[in-house]
Short mmCIF file of C-alpha atoms in Angstrom, two decimals:
data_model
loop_
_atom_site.label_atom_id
_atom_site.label_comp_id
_atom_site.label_asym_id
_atom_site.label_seq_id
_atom_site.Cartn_x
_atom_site.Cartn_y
_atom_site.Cartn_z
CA UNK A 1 113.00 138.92 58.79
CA UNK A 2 113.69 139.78 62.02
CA UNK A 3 110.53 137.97 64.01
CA UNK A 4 109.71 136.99 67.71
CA UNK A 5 107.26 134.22 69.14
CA UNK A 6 105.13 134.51 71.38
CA UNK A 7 103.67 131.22 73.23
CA UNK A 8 105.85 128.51 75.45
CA UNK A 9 109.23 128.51 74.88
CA UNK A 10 111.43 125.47 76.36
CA UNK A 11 115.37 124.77 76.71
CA UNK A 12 117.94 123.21 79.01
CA UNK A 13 120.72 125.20 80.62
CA UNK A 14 122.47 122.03 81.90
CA UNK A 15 122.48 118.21 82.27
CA UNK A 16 119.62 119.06 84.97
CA UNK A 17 118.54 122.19 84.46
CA UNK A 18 115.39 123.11 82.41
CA UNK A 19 113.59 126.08 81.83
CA UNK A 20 110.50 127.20 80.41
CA UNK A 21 108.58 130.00 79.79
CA UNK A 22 104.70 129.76 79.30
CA UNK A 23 103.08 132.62 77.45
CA UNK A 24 106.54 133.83 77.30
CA UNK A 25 108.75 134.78 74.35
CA UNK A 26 111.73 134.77 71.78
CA UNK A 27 112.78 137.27 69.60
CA UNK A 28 115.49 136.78 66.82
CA UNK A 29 116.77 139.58 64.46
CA UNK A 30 117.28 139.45 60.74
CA UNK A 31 120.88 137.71 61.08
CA UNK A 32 119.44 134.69 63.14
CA UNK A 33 120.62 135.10 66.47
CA UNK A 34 118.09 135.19 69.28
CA UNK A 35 118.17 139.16 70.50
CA UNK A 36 115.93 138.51 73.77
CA UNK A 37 113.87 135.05 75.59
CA UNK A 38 111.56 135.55 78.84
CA UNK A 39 108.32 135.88 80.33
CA UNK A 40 107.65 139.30 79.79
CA UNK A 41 107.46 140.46 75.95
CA UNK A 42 106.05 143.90 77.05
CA UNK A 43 108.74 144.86 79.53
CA UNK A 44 111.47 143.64 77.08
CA UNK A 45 109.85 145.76 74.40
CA UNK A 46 110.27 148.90 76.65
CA UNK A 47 114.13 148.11 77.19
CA UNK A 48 114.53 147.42 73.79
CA UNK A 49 112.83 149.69 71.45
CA UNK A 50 115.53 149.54 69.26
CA UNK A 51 116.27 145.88 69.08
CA UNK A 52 112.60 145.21 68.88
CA UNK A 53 111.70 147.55 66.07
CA UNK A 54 110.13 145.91 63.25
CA UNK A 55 109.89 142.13 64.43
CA UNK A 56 106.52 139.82 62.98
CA UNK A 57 104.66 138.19 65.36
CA UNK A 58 104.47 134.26 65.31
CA UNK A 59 101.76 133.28 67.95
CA UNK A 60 101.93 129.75 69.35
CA UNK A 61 98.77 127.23 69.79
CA UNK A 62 97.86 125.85 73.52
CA UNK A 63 99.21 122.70 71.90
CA UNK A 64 102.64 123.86 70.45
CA UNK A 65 106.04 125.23 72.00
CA UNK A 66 109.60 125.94 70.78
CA UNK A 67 112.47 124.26 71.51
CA UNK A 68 116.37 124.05 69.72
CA UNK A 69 117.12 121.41 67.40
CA UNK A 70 118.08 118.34 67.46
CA UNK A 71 121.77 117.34 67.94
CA UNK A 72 122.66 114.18 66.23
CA UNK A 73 126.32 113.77 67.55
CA UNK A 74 126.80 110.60 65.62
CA UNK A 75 125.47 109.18 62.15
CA UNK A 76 127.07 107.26 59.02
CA UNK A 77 125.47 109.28 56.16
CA UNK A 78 126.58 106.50 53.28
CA UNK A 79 124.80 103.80 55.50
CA UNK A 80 121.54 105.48 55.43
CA UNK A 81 121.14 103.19 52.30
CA UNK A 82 121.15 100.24 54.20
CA UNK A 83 119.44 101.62 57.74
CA UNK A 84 117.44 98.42 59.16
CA UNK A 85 119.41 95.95 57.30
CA UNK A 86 121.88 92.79 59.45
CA UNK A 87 121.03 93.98 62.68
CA UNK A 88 121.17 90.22 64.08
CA UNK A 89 124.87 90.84 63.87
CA UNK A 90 127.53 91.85 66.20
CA UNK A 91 129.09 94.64 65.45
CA UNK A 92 132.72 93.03 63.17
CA UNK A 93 130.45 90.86 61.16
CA UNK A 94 128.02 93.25 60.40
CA UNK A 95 130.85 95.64 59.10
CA UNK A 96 132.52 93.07 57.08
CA UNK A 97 128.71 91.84 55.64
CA UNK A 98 127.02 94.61 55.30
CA UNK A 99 128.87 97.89 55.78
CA UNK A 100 132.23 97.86 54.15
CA UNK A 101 130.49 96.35 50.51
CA UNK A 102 128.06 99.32 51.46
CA UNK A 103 130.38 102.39 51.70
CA UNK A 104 133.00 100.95 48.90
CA UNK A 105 130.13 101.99 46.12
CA UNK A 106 130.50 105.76 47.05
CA UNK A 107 133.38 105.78 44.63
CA UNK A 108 130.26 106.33 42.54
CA UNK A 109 129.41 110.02 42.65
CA UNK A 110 126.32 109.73 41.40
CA UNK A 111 125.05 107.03 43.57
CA UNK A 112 126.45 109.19 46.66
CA UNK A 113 124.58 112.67 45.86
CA UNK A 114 121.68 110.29 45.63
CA UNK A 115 122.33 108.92 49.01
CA UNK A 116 123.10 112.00 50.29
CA UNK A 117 120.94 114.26 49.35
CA UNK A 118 118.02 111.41 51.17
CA UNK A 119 120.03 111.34 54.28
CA UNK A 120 120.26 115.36 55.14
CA UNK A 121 116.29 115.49 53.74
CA UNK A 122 115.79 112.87 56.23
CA UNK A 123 117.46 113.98 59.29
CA UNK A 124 115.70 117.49 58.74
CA UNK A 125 112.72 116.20 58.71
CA UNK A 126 113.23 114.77 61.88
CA UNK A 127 114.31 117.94 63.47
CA UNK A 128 118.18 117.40 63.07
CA UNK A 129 119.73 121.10 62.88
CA UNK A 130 122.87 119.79 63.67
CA UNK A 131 124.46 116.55 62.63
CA UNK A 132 128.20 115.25 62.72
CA UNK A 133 128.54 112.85 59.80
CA UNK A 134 130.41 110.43 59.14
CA UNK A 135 130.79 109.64 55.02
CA UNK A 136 133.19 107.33 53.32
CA UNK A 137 136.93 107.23 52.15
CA UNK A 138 136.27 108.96 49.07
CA UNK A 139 136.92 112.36 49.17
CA UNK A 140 134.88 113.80 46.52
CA UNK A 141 131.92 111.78 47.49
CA UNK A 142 132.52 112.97 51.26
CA UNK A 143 132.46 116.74 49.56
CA UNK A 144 129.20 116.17 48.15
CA UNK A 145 127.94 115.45 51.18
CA UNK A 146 129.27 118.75 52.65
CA UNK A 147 127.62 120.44 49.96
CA UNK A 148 124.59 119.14 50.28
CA UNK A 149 124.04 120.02 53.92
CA UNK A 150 124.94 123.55 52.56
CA UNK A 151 122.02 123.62 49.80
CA UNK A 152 119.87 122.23 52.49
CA UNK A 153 120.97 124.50 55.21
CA UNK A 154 122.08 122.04 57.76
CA UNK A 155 124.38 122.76 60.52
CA UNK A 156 126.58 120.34 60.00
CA UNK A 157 130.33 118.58 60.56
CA UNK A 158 131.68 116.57 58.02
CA UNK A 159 134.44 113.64 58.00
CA UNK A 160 136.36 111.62 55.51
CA UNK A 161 136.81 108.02 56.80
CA UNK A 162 140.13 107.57 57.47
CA UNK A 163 141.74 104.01 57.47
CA UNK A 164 145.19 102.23 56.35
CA UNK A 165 144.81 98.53 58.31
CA UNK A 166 142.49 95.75 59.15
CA UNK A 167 140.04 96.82 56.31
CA UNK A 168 138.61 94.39 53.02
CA UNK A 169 141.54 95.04 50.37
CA UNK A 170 138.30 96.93 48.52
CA UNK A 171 137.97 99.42 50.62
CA UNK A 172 141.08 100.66 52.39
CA UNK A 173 144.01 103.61 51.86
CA UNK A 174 147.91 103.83 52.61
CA UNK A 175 148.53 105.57 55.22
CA UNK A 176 150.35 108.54 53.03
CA UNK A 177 147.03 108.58 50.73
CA UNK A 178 144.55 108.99 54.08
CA UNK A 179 146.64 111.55 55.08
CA UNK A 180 146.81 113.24 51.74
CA UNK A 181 143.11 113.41 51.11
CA UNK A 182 142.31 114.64 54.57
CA UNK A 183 144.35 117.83 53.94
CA UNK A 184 142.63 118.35 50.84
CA UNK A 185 139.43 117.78 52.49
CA UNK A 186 140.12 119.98 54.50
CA UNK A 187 141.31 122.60 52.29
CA UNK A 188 137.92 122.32 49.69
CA UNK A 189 136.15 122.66 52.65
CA UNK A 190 137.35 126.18 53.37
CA UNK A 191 136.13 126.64 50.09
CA UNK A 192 132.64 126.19 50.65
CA UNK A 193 131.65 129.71 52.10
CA UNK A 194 129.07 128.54 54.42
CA UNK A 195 130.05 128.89 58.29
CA UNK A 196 127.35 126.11 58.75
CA UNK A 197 129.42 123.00 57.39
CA UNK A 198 132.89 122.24 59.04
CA UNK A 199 135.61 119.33 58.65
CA UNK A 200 136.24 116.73 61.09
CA UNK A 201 139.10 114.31 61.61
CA UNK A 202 137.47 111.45 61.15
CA UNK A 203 139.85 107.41 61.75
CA UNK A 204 137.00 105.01 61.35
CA UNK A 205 138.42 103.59 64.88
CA UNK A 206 141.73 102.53 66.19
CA UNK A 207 141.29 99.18 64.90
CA UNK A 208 141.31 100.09 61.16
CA UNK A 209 144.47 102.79 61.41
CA UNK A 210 147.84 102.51 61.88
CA UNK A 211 149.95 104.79 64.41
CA UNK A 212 151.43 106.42 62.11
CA UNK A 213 148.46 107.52 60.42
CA UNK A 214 146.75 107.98 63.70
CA UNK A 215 149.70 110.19 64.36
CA UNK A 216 149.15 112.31 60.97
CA UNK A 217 145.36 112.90 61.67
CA UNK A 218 146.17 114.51 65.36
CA UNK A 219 148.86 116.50 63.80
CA UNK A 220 146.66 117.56 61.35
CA UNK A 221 143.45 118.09 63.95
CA UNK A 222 146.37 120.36 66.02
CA UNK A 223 147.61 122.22 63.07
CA UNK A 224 144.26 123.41 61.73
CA UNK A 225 142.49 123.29 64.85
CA UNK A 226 139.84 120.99 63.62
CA UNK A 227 137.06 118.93 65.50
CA UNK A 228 137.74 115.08 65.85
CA UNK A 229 135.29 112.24 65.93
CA UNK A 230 135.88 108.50 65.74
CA UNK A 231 134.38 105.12 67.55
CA UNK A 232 135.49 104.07 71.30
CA UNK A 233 134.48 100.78 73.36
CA UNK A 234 131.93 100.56 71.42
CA UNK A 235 131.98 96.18 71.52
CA UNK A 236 133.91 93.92 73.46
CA UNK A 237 135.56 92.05 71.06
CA UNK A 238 136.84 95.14 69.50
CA UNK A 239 138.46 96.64 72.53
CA UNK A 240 140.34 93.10 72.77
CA UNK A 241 141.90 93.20 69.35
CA UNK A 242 142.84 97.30 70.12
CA UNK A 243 144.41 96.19 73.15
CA UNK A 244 146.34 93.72 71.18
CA UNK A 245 147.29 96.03 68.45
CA UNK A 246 148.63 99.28 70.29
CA UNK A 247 149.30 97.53 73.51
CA UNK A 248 147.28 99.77 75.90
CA UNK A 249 143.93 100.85 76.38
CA UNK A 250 141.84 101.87 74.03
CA UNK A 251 141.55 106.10 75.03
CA UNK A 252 145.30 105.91 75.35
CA UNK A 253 145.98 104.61 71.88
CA UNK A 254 143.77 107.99 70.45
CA UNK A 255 145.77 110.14 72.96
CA UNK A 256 149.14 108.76 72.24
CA UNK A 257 148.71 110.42 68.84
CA UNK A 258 147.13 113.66 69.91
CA UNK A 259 143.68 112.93 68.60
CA UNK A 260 141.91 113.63 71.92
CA UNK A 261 141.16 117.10 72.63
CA UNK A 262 138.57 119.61 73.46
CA UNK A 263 137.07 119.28 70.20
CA UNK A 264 136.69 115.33 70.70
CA UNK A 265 133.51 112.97 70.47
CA UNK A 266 133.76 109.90 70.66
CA UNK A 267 130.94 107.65 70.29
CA UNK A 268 129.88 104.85 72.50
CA UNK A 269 132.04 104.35 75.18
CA UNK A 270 129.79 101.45 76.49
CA UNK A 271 132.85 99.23 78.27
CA UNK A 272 135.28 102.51 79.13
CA UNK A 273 137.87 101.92 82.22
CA UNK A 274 137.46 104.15 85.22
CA UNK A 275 140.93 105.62 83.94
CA UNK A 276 139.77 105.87 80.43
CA UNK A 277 136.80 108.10 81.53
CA UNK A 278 139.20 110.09 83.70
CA UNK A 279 141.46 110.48 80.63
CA UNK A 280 138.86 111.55 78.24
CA UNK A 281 137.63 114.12 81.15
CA UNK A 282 141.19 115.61 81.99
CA UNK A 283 141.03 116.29 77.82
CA UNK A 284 137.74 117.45 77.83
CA UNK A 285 136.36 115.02 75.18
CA UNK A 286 133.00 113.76 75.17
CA UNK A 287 130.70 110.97 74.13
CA UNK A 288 128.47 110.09 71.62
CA UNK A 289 125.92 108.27 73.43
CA UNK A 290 124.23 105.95 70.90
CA UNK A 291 121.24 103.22 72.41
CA UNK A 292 119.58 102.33 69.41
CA UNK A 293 123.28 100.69 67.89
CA UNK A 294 124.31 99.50 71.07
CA UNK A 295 121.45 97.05 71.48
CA UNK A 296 120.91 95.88 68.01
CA UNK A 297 124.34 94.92 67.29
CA UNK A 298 124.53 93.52 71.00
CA UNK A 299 127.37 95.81 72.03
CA UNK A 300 125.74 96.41 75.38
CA UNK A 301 124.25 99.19 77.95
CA UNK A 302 126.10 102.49 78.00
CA UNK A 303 125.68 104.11 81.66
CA UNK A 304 125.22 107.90 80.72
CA UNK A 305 124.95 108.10 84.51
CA UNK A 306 128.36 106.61 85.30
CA UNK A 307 129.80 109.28 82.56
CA UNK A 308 128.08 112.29 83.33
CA UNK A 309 129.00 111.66 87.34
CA UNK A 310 132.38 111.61 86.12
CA UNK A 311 132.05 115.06 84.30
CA UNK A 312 132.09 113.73 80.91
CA UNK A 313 130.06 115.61 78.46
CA UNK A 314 127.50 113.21 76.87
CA UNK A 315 125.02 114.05 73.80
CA UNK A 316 122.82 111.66 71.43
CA UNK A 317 123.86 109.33 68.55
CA UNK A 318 121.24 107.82 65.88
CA UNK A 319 124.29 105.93 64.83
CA UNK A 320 122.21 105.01 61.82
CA UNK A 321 122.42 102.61 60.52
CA UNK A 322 124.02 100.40 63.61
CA UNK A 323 121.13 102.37 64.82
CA UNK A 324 117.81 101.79 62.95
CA UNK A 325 116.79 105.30 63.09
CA UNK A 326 117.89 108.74 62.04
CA UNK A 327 115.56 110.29 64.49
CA UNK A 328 117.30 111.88 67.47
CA UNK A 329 113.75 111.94 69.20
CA UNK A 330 114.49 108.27 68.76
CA UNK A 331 117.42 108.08 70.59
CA UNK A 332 115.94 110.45 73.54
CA UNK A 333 113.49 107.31 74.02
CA UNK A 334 116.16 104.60 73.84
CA UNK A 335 118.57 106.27 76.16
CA UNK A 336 114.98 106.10 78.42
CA UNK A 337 114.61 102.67 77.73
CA UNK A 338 118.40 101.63 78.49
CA UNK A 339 118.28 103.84 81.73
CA UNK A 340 115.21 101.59 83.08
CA UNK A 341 117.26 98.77 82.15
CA UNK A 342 120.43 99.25 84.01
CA UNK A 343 118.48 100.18 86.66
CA UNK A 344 117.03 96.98 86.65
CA UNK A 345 120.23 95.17 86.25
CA UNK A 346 122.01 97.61 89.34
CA UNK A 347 119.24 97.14 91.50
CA UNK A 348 118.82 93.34 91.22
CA UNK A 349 122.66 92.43 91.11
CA UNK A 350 122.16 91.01 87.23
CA UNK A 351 125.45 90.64 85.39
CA UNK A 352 124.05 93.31 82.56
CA UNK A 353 127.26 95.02 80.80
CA UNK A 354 130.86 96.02 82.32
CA UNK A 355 129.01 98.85 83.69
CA UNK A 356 126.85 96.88 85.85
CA UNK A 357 128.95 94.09 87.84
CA UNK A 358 128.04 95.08 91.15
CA UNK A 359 124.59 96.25 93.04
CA UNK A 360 123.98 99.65 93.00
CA UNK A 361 120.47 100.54 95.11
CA UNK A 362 121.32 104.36 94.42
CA UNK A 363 121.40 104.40 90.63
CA UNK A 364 119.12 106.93 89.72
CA UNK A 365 117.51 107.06 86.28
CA UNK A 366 117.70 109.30 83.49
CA UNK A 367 115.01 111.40 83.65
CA UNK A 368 112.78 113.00 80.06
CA UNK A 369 114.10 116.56 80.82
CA UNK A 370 117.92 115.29 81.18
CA UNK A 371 117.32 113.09 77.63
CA UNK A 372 116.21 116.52 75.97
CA UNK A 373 118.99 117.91 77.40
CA UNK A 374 121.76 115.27 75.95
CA UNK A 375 119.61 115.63 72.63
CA UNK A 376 120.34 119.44 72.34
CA UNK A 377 122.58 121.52 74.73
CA UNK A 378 124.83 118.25 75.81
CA UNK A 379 124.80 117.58 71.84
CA UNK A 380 125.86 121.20 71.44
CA UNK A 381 128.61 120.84 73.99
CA UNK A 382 129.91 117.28 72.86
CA UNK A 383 130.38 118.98 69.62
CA UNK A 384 131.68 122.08 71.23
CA UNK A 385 129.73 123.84 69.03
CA UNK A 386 127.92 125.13 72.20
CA UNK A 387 128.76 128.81 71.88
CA UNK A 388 126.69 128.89 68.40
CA UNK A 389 123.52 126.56 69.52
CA UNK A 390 121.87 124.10 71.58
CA UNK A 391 119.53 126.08 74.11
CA UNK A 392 118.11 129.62 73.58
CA UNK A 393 120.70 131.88 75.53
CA UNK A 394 120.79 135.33 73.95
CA UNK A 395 123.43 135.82 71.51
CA UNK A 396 123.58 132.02 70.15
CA UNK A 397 122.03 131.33 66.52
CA UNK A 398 118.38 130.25 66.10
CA UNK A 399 118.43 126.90 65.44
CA UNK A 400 114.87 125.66 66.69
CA UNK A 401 111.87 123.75 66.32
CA UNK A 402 107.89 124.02 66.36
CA UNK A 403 106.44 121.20 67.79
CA UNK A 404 102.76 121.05 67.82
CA UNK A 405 101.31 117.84 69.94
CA UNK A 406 97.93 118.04 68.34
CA UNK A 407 99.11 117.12 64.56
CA UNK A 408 98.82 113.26 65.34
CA UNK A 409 96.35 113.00 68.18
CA UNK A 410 94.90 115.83 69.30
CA UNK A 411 94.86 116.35 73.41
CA UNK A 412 91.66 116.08 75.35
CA UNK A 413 92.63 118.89 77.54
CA UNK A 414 94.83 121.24 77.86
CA UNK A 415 98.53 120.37 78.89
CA UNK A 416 101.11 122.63 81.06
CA UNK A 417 104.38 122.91 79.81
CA UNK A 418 105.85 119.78 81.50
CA UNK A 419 103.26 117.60 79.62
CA UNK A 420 103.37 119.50 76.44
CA UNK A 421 107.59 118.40 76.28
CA UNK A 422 106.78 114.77 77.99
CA UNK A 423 104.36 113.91 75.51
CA UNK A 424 106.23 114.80 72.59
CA UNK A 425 108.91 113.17 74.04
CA UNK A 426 107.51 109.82 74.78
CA UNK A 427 105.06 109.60 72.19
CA UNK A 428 108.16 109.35 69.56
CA UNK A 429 106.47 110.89 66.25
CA UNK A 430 108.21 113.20 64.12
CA UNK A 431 105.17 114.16 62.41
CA UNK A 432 104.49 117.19 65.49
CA UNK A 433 107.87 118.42 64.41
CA UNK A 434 106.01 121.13 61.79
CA UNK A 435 108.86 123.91 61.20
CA UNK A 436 112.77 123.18 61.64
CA UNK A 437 114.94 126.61 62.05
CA UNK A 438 118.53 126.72 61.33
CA UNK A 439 120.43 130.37 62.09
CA UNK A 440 116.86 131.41 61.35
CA UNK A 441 115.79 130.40 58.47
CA UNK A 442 113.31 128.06 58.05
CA UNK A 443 114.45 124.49 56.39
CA UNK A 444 111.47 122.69 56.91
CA UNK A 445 107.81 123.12 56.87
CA UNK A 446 106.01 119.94 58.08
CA UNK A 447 102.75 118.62 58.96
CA UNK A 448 99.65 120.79 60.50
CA UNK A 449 97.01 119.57 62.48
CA UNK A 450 94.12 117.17 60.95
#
C-alpha cells in the first residue's frame, strides 16, 4: 500500500552530512520506493496529485522518527551459534579453537537452517535491512542461508567460504572443488527470484587460499560481475604469515588476482600501509569497519579517520561472533568508543596500534551523526549497493526503521531532532527499534511503549 509518514524524518547524505526534517515527511508508493521526502507534505501534495493519490497516513509520536536500516557490512552467519564464546583469544587461536570445529558442522543441513533461520531473525530484530554474510564451505548449507533471508525478506549478500590452504584437514577444499562450488553457487542463486539476495565472492582471507584459487574467484567475480568480500589486516600476526606466503603486501596479494574492485569490502583493515590504502582507493574498494572484533580478539584500533581522509569508503561490521554482537547500533557505539580511544593515544604520544605511532594534536573524533552515517549510507556505499538504499533520496527502495525513544524509558521532556537520534544512539537498546521496512514491506513489528 502505497503510504507516507508524517513526523521527523532523519538520513545522511555523506560521511558529514545529515539531514532532517521535523514535522516533515516521506511518501513511498505501492512498489517500495520512496516517491517524495521534505518539509512540506502540503506543497508536495499540490505538485503531485498524481503520485500522491491514495497514500495512508502513518503519523509519528514527539518521541519517534524514521531513519534507513541498518547496514551490517560484515557478519559470519554459522558463528552466530557460538557469538560470546573464546573471546580471550587472539584472533589464529580462536579460529583454530573455536571457529573452524564451529563452521565444519554445517555439513549438517538441518543444524544450519536452524542456525540460520536464528541469525537473519536476529539481525532483523535489530534493525539489520541489509547484511553481507558470510556462511561456510558447504554450498547447500550456504543456499539455505540465501533462502532464508528471502522468506524473511532481508536485503541481503551471500558468500560461500572459499579456502584450499592453511585450514584443519576437516574443514578445507581443493582448489578445483572451491572453484567448482562457487560457480554453482552462483548459478542456484540466480535461481532464487528475489532481487533482494545476491552472491558474493567470498576467500575466507589470503592466508587460507592459494593463488591459484585466488586467481579463479577474481576471474569468476569479473566474469559475472559479482560483489567480493573477504578479511584484510585484520591482526598482526596474520599480515606476517601473508607477507610470507605471497611475498608482498597484503592488498597486493587480493589485487594480483583481480579480486579488488568496485564491488570490494574488505573488513578490518586495522594495520593497512599508506600504499595499501592508496591501492584499495585507486580500486574503489572499501572497508568493513568492525570495533567490537577488533578489541576482543586484541587485533587493535582501526582509525576510520585515517581511512576516510584518504577517500576510502568505510561502513559498520558486527563481525559476530569475533564481535559479540549482531547489533549494528552496537557497532555505531564501539566505533564511538575506539574513536575516544585513539584520540587518547594520538594526543598523548601512547604507542596504541600501527595507526597511532606518532602524536597527532589534530585528530578529530568521530562524531554520533558520522557513526549513523557509516551504519547506513557508508554501509550502502561499501556494499555498493548505494543506488538501491542507505539514506532516503527519492527513487531508492524503502528500507527503514521506526524508532520510538520512549519504549524503554520514557523522556521527561520533549527532545529536538538532534537528541531524539543521539539518544537512541548512545543509549544502545534495540528494543526502540519497533517496525523494520525492507523495499516497503514491513519485516518486523517490535516493542511499543510501556
Amino acid at each position: 500500500m502505497a503510504t507516507v509518514f508524517l513526523g521527523t524524518i532523519v538520513h545522511t547524505k555523506s560521511f558529514s552530512e545529515f539531514e532532517s526534517f521535523e514535522s516533515g515527511f516521506l511518501a513511498v508508493d505501492d512498489k517500495g520506493k520512496i516517491i517524495g521526502v521534505g518539509h512540506d507534505y502540503q506543497a508536495w501534495l499540490s505538485s503531485s496529485p498524481l503520485q500522491a493519490k491514495d497514500l495512508a497516513e502513518i503519523r509519528l509520536s514527539e518521541h519517534q522518527f524514521l531513519m534507513p536500516g541498518f547496514v551490517d557490512c560484515h557478519i559470519h552467519a554459522p558463528q552466530f551459534a557460538q557469538v560470546g564464546l573464546g573471546l580471550d583469544m587472539p584472533l589464529l587461536d580462536w579460529l583454530n579453537t573455536y571457529t573452524f570445529p564451529l563452521e565444519a558442522k554445517f555439513s549438517d543441513q538441518q543444524f544450519a537452517q536452524e542456525v540460520y533461520q536464528s541469525v537473519v531473525e536476529a539481525t532483523l530484530r535489530c534493525g539489520t535491512t541489509l547484511a553481507s554474510y558470510f556462511a561456510t564451505n558447504h554450498l547447500e548449507s550456504t543456499l539455505i542461508l540465501a533462502r532464508e533471508a528471502v522468506r524473511q525478506g532481508q536485503r541481503a549478500l551471500v558468500g560461500k567460504i572459499c579456502s584450499d590452504c592453511n585450514s584443519p584437514s576437516f574443514y578445507v577444499e581443493t582448489t578445483e572443488e572451491s572453484a567448482s562450488a562457487t560457480l554453482a553457487f552462483v548459478e542456484e542463486m540466480g535461481k532464487l527470484g528475489s532481487p533482494l539476495v545476491l552472491p558474493t565472492i567470498t576467500p575466507r582471507f589470503a592466508l587460507s587460499c592459494s593463488k591459484a584459487l585466488l586467481k579463479d574467484l577474481g576471474d569468476i567475480a569479473k566474469r559475472f560481475d559479482l560483489h567480493v568480500q573477504s578479511h584484510i589486516s585484520e591482526n598482526l600476526a596474520e599480515i606476517e604469515v601473508v607477507k610470507g606466503i605471497f611475498r608482498t603486501s597484503y592488498a597486493a596479494a587480493y589485487d594480483e588476482a583481480g579480486l579488488l574492485t568496485n564491488k570490494t569490502v574488505m573488513a578490518h583493515g586495522v594495520h593497512l600501509e599508506d600504499d595499501e590504502i592508496a591501492l584499495l582507493k585507486n580500486r574503489g574498494c572499501s572497508v568493513a569497519h568492525c570495533p567490537a572484533s577488533n578489541t576482543m580478539l586484541s587485533s587493535g584500533l582501526c582509525d576510520v579517520q585515517r581511512l576516510v581522509g584518504a577517500g576510502v569508503t568505510v561502513g559498520l561490521g558486527t563481525d559476530v561472533s569475533g564481535g559479540n554482537s549482531v547489533s549494528i547500533q552496537d557497532a555505531m557505539l564501539r566505533a564511538l568508543d575506539v574513536s575516544k580511544h585513539l584520540d587518547v593515544f594520538k594526543k598523548q604520544n601512547i604507542r596504541g596500534t600501527g595507526e597511532a605511532k606518532t602524536q597527532d594534536p589534530s585528530y578529530v573524533q568521530l562524531k554520533y551523526k558520522q557513526a549513523l552515517y557509516m551504519a547506513t549510507l557508508g554501509g550502502a556505499k561499501a556494499l555498493a549497493m548505494d543506488h538501491l538504499t542507505g539514506n532516503f533520496a527519492v527513487g531508492k527502495e524503502f528500507d527503514a526503521l521506526l524508532v520510538d525513544v520512549s519504549v524503554v524509558t520514557h523522556p521527561l521532556r520533549r527532545l529536538n531532532v538532534d537528541e531524539l537520534v543521539e539518544k537512541f544512539i548512545y543509549t544502545g537498546c534495540d528494543r526502540n527499534i519497533v517496525e523494520v521496512f525492507v523495499a516497503g514491506k514491513r519485516v518486523k513489528r517490535g516493542s511499543q511503549p510501556e
